[in-house]
XYZ file of C-alpha atoms in Angstrom:
278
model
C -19.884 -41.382 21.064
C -18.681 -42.472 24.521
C -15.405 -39.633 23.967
C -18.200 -36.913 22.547
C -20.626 -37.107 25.389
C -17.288 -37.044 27.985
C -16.001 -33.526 26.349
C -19.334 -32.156 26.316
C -20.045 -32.998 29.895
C -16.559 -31.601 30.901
C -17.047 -28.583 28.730
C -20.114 -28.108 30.483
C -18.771 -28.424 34.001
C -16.099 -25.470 33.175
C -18.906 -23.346 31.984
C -20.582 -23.926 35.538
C -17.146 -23.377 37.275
C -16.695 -19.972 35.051
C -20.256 -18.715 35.572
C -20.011 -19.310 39.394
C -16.515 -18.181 40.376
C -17.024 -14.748 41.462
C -19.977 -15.456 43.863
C -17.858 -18.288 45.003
C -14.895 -16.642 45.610
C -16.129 -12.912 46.405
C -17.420 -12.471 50.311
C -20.987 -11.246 51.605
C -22.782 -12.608 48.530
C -26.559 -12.815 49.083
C -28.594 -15.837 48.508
C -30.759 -14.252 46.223
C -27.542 -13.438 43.862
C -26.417 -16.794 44.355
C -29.230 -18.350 43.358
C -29.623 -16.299 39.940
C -25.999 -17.356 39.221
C -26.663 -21.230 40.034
C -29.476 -20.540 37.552
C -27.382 -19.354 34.743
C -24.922 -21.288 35.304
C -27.133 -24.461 34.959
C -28.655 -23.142 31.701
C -25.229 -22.130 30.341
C -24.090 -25.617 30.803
C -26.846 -27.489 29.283
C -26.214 -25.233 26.170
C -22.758 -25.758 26.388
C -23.472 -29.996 26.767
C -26.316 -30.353 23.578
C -23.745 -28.000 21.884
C -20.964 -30.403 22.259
C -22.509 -33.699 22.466
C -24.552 -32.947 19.130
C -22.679 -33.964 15.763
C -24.914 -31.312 13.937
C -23.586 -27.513 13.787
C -25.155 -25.504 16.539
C -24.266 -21.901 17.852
C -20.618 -22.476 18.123
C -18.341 -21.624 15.454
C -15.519 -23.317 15.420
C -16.657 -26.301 17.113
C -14.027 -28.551 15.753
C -11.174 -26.745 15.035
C -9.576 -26.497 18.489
C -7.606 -24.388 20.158
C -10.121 -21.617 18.848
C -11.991 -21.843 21.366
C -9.846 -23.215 24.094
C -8.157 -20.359 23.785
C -10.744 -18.153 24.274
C -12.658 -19.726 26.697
C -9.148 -19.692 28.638
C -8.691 -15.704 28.186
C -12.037 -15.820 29.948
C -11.580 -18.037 32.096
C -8.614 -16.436 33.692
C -10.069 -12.912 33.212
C -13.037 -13.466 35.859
C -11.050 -15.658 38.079
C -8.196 -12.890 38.600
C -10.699 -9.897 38.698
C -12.493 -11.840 41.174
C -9.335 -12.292 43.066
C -8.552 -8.935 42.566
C -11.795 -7.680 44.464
C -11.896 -10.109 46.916
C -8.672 -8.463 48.272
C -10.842 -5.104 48.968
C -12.344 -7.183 52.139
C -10.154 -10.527 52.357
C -6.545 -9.120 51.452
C -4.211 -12.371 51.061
C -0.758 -12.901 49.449
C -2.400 -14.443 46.550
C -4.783 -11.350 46.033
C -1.512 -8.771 46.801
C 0.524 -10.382 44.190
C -2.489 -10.657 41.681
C -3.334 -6.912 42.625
C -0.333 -5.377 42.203
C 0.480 -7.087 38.518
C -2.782 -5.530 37.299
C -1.704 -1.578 38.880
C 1.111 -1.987 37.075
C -0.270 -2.695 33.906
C -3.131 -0.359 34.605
C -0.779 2.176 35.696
C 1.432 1.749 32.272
C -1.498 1.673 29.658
C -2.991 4.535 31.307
C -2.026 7.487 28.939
C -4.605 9.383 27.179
C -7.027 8.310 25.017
C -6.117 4.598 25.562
C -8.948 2.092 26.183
C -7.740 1.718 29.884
C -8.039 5.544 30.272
C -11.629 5.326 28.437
C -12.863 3.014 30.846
C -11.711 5.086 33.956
C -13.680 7.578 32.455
C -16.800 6.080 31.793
C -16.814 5.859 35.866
C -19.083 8.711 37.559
C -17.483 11.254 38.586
C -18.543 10.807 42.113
C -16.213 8.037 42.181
C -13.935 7.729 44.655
C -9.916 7.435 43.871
C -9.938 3.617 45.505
C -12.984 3.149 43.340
C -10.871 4.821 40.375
C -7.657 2.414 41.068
C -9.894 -0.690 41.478
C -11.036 0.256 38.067
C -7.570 0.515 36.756
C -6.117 -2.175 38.418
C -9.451 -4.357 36.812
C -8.999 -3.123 33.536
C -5.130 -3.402 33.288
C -5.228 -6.908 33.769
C -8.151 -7.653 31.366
C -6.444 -6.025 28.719
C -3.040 -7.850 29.544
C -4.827 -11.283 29.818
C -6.376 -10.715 26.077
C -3.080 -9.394 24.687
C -1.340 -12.343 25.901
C -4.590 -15.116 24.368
C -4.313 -12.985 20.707
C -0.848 -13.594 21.105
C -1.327 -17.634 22.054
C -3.163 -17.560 18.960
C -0.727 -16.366 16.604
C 1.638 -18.618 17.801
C -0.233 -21.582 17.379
C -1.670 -20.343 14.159
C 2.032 -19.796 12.960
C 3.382 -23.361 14.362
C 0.348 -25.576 14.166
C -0.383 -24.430 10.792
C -4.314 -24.202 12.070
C -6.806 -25.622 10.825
C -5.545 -27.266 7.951
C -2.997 -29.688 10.579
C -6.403 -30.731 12.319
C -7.723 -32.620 9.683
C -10.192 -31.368 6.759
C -12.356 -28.809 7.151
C -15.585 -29.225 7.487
C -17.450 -25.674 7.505
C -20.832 -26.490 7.885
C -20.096 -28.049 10.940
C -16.978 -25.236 12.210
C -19.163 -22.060 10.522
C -22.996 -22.830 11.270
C -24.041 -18.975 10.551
C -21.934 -18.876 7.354
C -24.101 -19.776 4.602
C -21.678 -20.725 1.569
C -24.636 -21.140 -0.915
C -25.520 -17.130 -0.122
C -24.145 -15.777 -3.438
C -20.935 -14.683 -4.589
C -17.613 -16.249 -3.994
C -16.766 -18.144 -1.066
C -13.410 -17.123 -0.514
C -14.183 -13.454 -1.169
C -16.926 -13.345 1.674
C -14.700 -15.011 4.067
C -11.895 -12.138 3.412
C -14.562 -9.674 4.142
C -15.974 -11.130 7.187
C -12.912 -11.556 8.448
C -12.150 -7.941 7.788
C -15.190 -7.023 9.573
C -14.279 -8.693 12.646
C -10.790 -7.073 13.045
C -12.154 -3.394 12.250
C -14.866 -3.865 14.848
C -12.295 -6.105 17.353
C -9.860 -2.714 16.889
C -13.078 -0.191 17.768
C -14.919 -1.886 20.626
C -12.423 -1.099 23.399
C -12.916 2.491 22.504
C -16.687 2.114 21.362
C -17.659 0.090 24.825
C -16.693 3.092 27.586
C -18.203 5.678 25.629
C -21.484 3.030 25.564
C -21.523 2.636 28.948
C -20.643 5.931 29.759
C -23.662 7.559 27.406
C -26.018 4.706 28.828
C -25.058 6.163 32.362
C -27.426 8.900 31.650
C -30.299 6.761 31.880
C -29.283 4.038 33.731
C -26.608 5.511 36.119
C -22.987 4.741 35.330
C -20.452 2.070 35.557
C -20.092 1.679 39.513
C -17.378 -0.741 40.963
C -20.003 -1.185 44.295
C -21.744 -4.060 42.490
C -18.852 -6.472 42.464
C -20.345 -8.947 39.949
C -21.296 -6.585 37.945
C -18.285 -4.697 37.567
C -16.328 -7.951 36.784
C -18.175 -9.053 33.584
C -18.259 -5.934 32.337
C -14.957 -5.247 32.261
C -13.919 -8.670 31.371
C -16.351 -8.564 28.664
C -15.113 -5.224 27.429
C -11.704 -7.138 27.379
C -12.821 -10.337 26.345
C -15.062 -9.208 22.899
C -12.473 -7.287 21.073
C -9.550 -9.851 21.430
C -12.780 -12.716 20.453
C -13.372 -10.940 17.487
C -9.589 -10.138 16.555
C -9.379 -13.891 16.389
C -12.448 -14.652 14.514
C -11.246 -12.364 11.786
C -8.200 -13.680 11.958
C -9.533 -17.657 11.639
C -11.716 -16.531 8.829
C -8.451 -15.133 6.876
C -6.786 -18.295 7.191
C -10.088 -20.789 6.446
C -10.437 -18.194 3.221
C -6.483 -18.447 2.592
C -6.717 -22.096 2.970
C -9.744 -22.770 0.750
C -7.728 -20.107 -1.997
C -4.835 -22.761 -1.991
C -6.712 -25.672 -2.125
C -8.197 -24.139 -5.466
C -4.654 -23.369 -6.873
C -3.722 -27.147 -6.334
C -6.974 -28.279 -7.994
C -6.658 -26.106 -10.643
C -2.898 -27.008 -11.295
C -3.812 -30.649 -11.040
C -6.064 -30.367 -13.754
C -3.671 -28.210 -15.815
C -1.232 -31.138 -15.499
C -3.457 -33.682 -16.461
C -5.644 -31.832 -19.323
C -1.312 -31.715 -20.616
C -0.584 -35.478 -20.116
C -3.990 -36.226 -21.778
């Protein structure tokens, strides 16, 4: 209990360090912002604390089948810390910020070609955007995109060498898939395969689908603007962050389905070899 209520209060204190760091790190923030993040970021980690410390299933899939969500929170994580750093070099240039600026123009600069998702997202800018506007954009969205190619990629690794989830113990999916209901009808394994296709089509789509969102909800609400410094930070780390999430949801509900398959085939041999010795 002791261990439980320890990860769930240092799960909880990331969440408030994750919520926080742009207004912490990003200059000439007002107290009025600061104070609506302080107030997120409180709720966000008492969610994230009854989440943990509970031993009932909650919101969060995967609750005990780590590095699911280690590794995703991580992608995050990094995401809004290095976008932050990335803008606070518009008005506070340092080394740090240089360095971290200059990795994300390149990658910006090399997944810039038409039609890609970094190109979509430049032009779901207005077009009374300015080109240092236009580059901040680019440099923003190159290095979202690189940090959630690299945390699909940590996940295939680990799925491939830690043989996940199976290596972690059993699996318990009422507790690791609270919305998956596996008394809904129809075969277990079969739904699992299609959810998990699901999740990869619509992983593959949203970096397309998100720019031409925002860019068709500029109409009515005004477009994606890089003057609201906050604002332009979650959205393009969420635009990074929700398709790779997704591409590894699918991909954790192919391997819980594959699992489950192969536990069948060993129950259903066992009994073949002992309905034979009998």
């Amino acid at each position: 209990m002791i261990h439980r209520v320890l990860g769930a209060l240092l799960r909880a204190a990331l969440v408030v360090i994750l919520i926080t760091a742009p207004s912490a790190l990003l200059p000439n923030v007002s107290a009025d912002s600061a104070q609506v993040v302080a107030l997120v970021a409180f709720f966000g980690a008492a969610l994230t604390f009854f989440e943990y410390v509970s031993a009932y299933p909650g919101l969060v899939e995967f609750r005990d089948a780590p590095p699911f969500n280690r590794v995703r929170f991580g992608s995050l994580f990094v995401t809004v810390i290095l976008l932050s750093l990335i803008v606070r070099g518009e008005a506070a240039p340092t080394v740090v910020t240089d360095f971290v600026t200059a990795i994300g123009a390149l990658i910006g600069y090399v997944l810039d070609f038409p039609y890609s998702p970094v190109r979509l997202m430049l032009a779901a800018l207005p077009e009374t955007s300015s080109l240092r506007e236009i580059e901040l954009m680019r440099e923003a969205a190159g290095m979202s995109y690189l940090i959630s190619l690299m945390a699909l990629s940590i996940f295939l690794i680990v799925l491939r060498i830690g043989h996940w989830p199976s290596k972690s113990g059993s699996f318990n999916v009422w507790i690791n898939l609270p919305t998956f209901d596996p008394t809904a009808g129809g075969d277990v394994v079969e739904r699992l395969k299609r959810d998990a296709r699901v999740n990869t089509i619509i992983g593959f789509s949203l970096p397309f689908v998100i720019p031409a969102v925002l860019r068709s909800a500029g109409d009515l609400f005004g477009g994606l603007s890089v003057t609201n410094d906050q604002s332009m930070i979650w959205a393009v780390a969420a635009w990074a962050f929700l398709p790779s999430s997704l591409f590894m949801r699918g991909i954790a509900m192919g391997r819980v389905a594959a699992m489950i398959e192969e536990k069948r085939r060993q129950t259903y041999a066992r009994a073949d070899l002992d309905h034979a010795h009998a």
